Short mmCIF file of C-alpha atoms and ligand atoms in Angstrom, two decimals:
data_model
loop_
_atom_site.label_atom_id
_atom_site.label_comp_id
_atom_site.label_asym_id
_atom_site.label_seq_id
_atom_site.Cartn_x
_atom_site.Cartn_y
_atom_site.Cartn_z
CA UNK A 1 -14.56 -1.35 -4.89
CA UNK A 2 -10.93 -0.93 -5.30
CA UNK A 3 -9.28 1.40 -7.80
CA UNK A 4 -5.88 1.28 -9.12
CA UNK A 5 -5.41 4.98 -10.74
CA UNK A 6 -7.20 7.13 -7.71
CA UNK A 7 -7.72 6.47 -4.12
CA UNK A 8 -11.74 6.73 -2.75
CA UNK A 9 -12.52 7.28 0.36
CA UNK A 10 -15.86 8.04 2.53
CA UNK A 11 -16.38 9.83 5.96
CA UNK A 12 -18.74 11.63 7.73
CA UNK A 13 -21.07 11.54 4.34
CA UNK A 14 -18.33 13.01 2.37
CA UNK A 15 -16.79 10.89 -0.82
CA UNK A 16 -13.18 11.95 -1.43
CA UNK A 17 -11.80 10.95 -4.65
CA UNK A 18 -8.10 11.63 -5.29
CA UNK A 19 -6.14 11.26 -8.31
CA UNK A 20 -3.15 9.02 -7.67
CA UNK A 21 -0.97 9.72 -10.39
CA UNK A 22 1.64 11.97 -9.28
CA UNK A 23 4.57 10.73 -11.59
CA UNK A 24 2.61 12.22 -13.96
CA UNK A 25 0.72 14.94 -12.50
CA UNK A 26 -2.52 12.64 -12.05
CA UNK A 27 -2.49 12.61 -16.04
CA UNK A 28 -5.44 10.78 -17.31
CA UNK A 29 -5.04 7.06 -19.08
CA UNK A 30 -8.17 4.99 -19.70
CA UNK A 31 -7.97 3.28 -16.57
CA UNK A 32 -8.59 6.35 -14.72
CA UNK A 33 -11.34 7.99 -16.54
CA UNK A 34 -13.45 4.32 -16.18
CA UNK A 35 -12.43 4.63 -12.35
CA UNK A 36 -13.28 8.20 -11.94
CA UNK A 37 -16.68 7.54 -13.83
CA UNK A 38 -17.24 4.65 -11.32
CA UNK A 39 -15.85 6.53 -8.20
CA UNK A 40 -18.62 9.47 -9.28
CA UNK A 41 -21.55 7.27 -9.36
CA UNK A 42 -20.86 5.44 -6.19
CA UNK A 43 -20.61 8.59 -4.57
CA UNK A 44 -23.68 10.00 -6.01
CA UNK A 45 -25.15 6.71 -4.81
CA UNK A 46 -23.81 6.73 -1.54
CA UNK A 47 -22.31 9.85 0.10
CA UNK A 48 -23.99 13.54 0.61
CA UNK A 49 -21.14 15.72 -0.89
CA UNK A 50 -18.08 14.86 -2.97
CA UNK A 51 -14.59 16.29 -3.26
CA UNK A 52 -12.09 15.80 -6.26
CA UNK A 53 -8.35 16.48 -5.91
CA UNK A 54 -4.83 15.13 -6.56
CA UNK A 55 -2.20 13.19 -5.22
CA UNK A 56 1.16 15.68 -5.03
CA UNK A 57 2.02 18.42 -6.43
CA UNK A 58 -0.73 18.74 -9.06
CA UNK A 59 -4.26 18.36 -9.80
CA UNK A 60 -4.39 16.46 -13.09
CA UNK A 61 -1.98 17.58 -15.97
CA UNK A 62 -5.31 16.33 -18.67
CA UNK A 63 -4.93 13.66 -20.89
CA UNK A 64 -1.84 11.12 -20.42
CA UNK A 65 0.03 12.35 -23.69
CA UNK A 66 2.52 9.34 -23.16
CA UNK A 67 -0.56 7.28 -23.80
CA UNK A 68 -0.24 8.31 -27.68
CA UNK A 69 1.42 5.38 -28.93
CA UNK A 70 0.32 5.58 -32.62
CA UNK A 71 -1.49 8.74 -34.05
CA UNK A 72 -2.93 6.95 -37.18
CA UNK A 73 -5.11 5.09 -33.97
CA UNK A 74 -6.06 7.45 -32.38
CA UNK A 75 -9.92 9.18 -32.42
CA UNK A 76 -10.06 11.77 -29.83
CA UNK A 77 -13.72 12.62 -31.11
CA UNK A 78 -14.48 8.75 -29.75
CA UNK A 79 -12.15 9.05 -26.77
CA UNK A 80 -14.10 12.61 -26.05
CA UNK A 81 -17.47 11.15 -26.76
CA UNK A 82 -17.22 7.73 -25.01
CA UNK A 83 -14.63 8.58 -22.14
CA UNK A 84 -14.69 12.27 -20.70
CA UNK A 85 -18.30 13.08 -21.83
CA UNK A 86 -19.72 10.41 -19.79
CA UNK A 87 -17.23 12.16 -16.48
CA UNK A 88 -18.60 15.66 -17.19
CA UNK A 89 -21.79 14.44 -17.11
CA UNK A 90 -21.67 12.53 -14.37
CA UNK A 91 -20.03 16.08 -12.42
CA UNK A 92 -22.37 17.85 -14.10
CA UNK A 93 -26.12 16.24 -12.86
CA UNK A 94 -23.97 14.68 -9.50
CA UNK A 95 -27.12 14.65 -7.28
CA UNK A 96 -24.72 15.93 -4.70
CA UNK A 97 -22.82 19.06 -3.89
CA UNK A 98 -18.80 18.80 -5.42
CA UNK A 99 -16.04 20.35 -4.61
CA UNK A 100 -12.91 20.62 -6.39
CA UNK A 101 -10.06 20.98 -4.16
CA UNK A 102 -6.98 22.20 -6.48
CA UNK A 103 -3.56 21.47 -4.86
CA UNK A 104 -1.75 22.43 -7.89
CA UNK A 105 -1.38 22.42 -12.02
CA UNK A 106 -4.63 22.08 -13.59
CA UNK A 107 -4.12 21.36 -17.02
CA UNK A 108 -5.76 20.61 -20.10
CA UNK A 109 -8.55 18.26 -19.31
CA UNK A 110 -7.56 18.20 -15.94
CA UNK A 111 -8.55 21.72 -15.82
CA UNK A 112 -12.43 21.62 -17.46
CA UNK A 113 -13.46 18.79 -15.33
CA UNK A 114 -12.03 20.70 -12.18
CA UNK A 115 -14.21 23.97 -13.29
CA UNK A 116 -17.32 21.44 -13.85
CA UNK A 117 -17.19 21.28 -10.03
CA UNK A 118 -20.04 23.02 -8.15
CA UNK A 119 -17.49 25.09 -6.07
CA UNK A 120 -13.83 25.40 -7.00
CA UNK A 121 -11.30 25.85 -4.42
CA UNK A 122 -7.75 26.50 -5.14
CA UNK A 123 -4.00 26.48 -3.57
CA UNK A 124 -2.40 29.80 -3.66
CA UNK A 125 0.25 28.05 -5.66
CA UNK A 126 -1.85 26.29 -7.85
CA UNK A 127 -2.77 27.15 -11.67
CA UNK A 128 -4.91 26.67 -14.52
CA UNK A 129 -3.84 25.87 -17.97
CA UNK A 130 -5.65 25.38 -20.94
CA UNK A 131 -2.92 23.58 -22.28
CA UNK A 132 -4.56 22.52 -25.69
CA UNK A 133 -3.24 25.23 -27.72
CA UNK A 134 0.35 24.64 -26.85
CA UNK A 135 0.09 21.05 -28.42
CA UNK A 136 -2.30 21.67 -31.96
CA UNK A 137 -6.18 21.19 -30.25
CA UNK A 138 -8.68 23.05 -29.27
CA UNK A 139 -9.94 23.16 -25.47
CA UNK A 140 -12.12 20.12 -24.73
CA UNK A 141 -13.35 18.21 -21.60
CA UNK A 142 -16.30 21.19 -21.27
CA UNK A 143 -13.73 23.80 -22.15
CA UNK A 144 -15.49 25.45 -24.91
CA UNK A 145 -18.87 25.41 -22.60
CA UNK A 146 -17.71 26.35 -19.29
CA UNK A 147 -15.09 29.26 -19.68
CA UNK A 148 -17.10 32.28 -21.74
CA UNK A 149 -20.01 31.03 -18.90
CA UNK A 150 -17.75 31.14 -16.12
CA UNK A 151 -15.18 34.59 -17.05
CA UNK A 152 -16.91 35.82 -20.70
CA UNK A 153 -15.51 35.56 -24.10
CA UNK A 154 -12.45 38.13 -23.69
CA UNK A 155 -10.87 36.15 -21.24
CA UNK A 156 -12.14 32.59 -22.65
CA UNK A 157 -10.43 33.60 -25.76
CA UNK A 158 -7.31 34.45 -24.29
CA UNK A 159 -7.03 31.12 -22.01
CA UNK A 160 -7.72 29.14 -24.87
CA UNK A 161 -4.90 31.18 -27.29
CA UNK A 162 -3.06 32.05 -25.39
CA UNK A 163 -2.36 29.21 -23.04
CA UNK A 164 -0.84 30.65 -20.46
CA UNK A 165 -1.06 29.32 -16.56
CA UNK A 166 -3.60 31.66 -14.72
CA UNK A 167 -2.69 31.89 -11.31
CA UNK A 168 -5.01 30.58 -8.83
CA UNK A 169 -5.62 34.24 -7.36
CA UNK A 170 -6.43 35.71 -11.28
CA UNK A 171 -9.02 32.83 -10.91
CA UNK A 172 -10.55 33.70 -8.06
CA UNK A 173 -10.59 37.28 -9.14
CA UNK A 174 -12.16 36.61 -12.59
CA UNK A 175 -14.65 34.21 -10.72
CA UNK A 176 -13.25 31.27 -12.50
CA UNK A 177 -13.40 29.96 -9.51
CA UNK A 178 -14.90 30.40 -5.87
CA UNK A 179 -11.58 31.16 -3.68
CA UNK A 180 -7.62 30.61 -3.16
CA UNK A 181 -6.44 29.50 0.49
CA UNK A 182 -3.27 29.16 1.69
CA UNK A 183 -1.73 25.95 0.29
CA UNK A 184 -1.32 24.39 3.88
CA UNK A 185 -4.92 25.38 4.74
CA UNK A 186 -6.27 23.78 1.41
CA UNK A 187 -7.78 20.18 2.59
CA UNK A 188 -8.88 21.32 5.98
CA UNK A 189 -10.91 24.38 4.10
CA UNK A 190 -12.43 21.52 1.96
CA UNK A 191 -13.25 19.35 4.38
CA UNK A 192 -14.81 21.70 6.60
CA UNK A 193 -16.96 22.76 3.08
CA UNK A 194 -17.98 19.25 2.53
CA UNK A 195 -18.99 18.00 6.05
CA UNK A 196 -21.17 21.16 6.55
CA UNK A 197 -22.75 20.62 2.75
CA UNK A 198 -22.93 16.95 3.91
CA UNK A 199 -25.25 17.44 7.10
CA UNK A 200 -27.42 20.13 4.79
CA UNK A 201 -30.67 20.13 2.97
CA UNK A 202 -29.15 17.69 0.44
CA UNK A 203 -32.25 17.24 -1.53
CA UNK A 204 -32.51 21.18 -1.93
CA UNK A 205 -28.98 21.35 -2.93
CA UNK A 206 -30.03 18.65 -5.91
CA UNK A 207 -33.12 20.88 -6.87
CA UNK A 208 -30.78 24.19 -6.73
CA UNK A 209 -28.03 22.53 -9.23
CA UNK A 210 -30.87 21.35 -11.53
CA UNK A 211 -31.99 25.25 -11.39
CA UNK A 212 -28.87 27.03 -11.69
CA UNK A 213 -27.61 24.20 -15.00
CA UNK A 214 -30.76 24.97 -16.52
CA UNK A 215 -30.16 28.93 -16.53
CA UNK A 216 -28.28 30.17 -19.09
CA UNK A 217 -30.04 28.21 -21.67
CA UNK A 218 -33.43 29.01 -20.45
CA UNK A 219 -34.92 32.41 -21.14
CA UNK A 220 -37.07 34.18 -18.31
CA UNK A 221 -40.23 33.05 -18.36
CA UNK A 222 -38.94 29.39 -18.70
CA UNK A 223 -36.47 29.88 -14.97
CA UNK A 224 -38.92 31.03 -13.54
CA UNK A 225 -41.31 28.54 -13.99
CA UNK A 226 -39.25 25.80 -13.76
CA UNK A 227 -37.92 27.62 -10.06
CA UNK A 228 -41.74 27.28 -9.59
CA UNK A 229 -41.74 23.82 -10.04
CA UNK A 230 -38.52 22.52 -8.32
CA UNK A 231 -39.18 25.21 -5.28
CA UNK A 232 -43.18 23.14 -5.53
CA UNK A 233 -40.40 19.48 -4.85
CA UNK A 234 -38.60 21.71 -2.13
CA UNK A 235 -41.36 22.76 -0.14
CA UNK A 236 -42.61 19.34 -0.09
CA UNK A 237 -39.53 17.77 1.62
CA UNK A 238 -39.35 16.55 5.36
CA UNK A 239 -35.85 18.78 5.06
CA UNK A 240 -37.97 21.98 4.58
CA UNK A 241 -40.26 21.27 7.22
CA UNK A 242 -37.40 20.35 9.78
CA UNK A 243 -35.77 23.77 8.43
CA UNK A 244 -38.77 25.74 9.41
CA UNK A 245 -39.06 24.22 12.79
CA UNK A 246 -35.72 23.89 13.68
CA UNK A 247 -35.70 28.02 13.07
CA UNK A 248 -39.16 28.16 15.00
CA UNK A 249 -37.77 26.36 18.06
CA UNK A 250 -34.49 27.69 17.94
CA UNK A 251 -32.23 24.69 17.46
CA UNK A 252 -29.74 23.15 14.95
CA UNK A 253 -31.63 21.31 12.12
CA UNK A 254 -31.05 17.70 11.28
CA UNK A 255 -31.59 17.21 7.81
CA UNK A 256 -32.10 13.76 6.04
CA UNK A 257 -32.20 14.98 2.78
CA UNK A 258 -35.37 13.68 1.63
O1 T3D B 301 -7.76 11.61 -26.06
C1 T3D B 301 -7.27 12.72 -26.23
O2 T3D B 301 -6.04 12.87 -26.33
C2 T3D B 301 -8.16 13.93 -26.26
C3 T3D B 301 -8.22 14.62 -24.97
C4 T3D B 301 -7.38 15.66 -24.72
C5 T3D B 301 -7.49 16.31 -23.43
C6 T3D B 301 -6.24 16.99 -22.95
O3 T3D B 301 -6.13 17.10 -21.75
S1 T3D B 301 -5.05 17.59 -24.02
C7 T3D B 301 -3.91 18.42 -22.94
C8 T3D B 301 -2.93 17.47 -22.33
N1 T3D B 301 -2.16 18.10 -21.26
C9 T3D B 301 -1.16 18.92 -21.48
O4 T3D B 301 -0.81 19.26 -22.60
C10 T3D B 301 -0.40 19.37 -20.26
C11 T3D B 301 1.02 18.83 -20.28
N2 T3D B 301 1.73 19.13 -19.04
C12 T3D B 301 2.18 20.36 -18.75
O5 T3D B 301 1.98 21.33 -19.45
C13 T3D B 301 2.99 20.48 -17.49
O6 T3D B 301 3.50 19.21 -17.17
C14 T3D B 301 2.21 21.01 -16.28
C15 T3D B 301 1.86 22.48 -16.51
C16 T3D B 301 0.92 20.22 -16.01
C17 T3D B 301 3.10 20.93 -15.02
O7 T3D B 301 4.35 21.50 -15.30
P1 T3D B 301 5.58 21.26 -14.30
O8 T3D B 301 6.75 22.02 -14.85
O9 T3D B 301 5.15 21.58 -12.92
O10 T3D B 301 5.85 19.69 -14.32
P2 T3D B 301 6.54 18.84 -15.49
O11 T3D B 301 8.00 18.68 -15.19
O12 T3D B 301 6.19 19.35 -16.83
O13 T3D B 301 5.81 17.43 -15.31
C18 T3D B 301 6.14 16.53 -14.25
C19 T3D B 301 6.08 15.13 -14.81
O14 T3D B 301 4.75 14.85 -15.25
C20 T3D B 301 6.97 14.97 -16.05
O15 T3D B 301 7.43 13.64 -16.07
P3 T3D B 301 9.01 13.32 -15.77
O16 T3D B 301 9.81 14.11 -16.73
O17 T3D B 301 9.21 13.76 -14.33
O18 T3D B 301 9.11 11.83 -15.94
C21 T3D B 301 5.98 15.15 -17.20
O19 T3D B 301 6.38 14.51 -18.39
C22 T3D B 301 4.75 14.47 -16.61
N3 T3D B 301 3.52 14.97 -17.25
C23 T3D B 301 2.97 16.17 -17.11
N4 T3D B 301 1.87 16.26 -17.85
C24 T3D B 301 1.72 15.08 -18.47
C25 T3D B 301 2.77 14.25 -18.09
N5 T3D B 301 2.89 13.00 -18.56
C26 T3D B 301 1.95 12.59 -19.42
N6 T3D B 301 0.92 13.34 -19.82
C27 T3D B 301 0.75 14.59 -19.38
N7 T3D B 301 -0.31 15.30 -19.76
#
């Protein structure tokens, strides 16, 4: 498949998708949203971990605002529905592990879909910016979901306000995200992340996702029984039984993911 907005790419088991936008900060038109949508599920059909970034010096700026040619045509509550929903989805129940490398400005939509990530890894110089404020709408993409999950409603409040850029380390420290690395260090970090997810238990990482979604909806008694039942899939995996005996005999495990 070739793309024309981002560049795909798969080694060692590892699907790399990368924004190529960079005139415009990998802002988002239509053509890239139906290619990222399509990039995700060939991944999730075909590679064992999957990292997002961008092309130069930023992630994704969000939505392409020099796409808005007329506002009397324009329905963001379609364009939300049809377009990005289907993307966070798709992030969201990815059957394998993603990682969102962030090389620089994450902005408006560009910034939810990087937080829908499994792990989040940042550039010391890079940012986050709920942008929506700044231009009369409300945070979207996940926005609203994600941030009083991810750093409470104090600080979701005042990203969403506010709309400042939160420096990648704030991020890290609020546990917005997982960690900040130096900027030069940023794809090798990531790679070395994704190959060792890759040649894991890649069936227990898909029963761990479905476990830790489900969580802060679900109240005890309902985790814990549905831990019961996805640990009951887990345990009954050729990856579990190569686990144990690869720790009995004392050598690497080789995991298939099945
Ligand atoms: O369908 C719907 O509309 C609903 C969905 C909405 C979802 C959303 O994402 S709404 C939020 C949209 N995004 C923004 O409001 C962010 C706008 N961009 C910025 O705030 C800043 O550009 C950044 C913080 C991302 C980066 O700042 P900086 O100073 O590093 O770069 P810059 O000079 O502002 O931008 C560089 C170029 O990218 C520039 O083009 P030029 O002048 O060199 O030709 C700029 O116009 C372009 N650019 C940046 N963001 C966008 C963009 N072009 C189109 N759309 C953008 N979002």
């Amino acid at each position: 498949m070739s793309y024309e907005t981002i560049e795909y790419t798969v080694a060692d088991g590892v699907a790399t998708i990368t924004l190529n936008r960079p005139d415009s900060m990998n802002a988002m038109n239509a053509v890239m949203r139906r290619e990222l949508l399509q990039a995700i599920t060939e991944a999730s059909e075909g590679a064992r971990a999957l990292v997002l970034t961008g092309k130069g010096r930023g992630f994704c700026a969000g939505q392409d605002l020099g796409d808005v040619t007329s506002f009397e045509e324009l329905d963001l509550e379609r364009t939300l529905r049809e377009e990005y929903d289907p993307i966070l989805t798709a992030i969201r129940e990815c059957p394998i592990p993603t990682i969102a490398a962030i090389n620089g400005a994450a902005a408006g939509a560009g910034a939810n879909i990087a937080l829908g990530a499994d792990i989040v890894i940042a550039a010391r110089s890079a940012s986050f910016l709920e942008a929506f404020a700044r231009i009369g709408l409300i945070p979207d993409a996940g926005g609203t979901y994600l941030l009083p999950r991810l750093v409470g409603r104090a600080r979701a409040m005042g990203l969403s306000l506010l709309a400042d850029p939160l420096p990648a380390e704030k991020a890290a420290e609020w546990g917005l995200i997982w960690e900040v690395v130096a900027d030069d260090a940023l794809m090798d970090n990531v790679n070395a992340m994704a190959r060792k997810l890759a040649a894991g238990p890649t069936k227990a990482y898909r029963l761990m996702k479905e476990a830790l979604n489900a969580s802060p909806e679900n109240d005890f008694e309902t985790q814990t029984a549905l831990e019961a039942k996805l640990q009951g899939q887990a345990g009954n995996s050729r990856d579990f039984k190569e686990g144990v005996m690869a720790f009995l005999e004392k050598r690497k495990p080789s995991y298939e993911g099945r």
